[in-house]
Amino acid sequence: MKRLACLPLIAILAACQPAATEDVPPAEAPATASETGPWQVTAEAVGPLTGETPYDVATIQGLFPGATVEGQYLHFGDETTPIITVYGADELALEIQGDINGNVSQVRVQGGNFIAPNGATLLTPWSELGLSTTNCGMGEGRNYSCADPNVLNVYYVIAVPGWDSDEAPNEAALNAAGAMVGTISWIRP
């Protein structure tokens, strides 16, 4: 008898529930940072990363929740530099360095959907960059780097297939080799 007394209460509670409808799609999972590009590279930021972003794995993981974020080290001769790497969907690949104050100081875009200030993306051919060799020079390990003339803290590391000289290539050599943007590098202003 006591069970039957609960039936009116169950009926009232059931009436308070929203009716199931077939035309309401299920909620989608929120998009993660690594899936929402394109990201902008500006004088102030690389996507969600700025010079004010704390340089720690947890913070950066929060900015790229769908990505793999790890602390690692670069080794150059006797020098060891701590870095944070970010790898994720759409070929996302970032190498991040910090400063002594604990903030992001440099970001190297090595993969993903990032757009530089001049509209360039990774793999943009030299002939479409609108840069001059006067803003470029050879770096360590035969890296040919060019400063963006309008945003001086953004650099393009140019991949020059087959180039094996320590001398900087000229315009003709860059075009003939099919040179292209291999990395976009940002240094906190």
Short mmCIF file of N, CA, C and O in Angstrom, two decimals, residues 14 19 38 84 106:
data_model
loop_
_atom_site.label_atom_id
_atom_site.label_comp_id
_atom_site.label_asym_id
_atom_site.label_seq_id
_atom_site.Cartn_x
_atom_site.Cartn_y
_atom_site.Cartn_z
N ALA A 14 7.75 13.09 -12.88
CA ALA A 14 7.93 12.76 -14.29
C ALA A 14 7.41 13.88 -15.17
O ALA A 14 7.97 14.17 -16.24
N ALA A 19 10.46 16.93 -22.09
CA ALA A 19 10.07 15.87 -23.02
C ALA A 19 11.21 15.59 -23.98
O ALA A 19 11.91 16.49 -24.42
N PRO A 38 42.21 29.07 -38.22
CA PRO A 38 43.60 29.54 -38.21
C PRO A 38 43.90 30.46 -37.03
O PRO A 38 43.04 31.19 -36.57
N ILE A 84 58.86 23.99 -24.01
CA ILE A 84 57.57 23.30 -23.93
C ILE A 84 57.15 23.05 -25.37
O ILE A 84 57.18 23.98 -26.19
N GLN A 106 59.42 33.19 -26.44
CA GLN A 106 59.63 32.88 -27.85
C GLN A 106 58.77 31.68 -28.23
O GLN A 106 58.62 30.73 -27.45
#
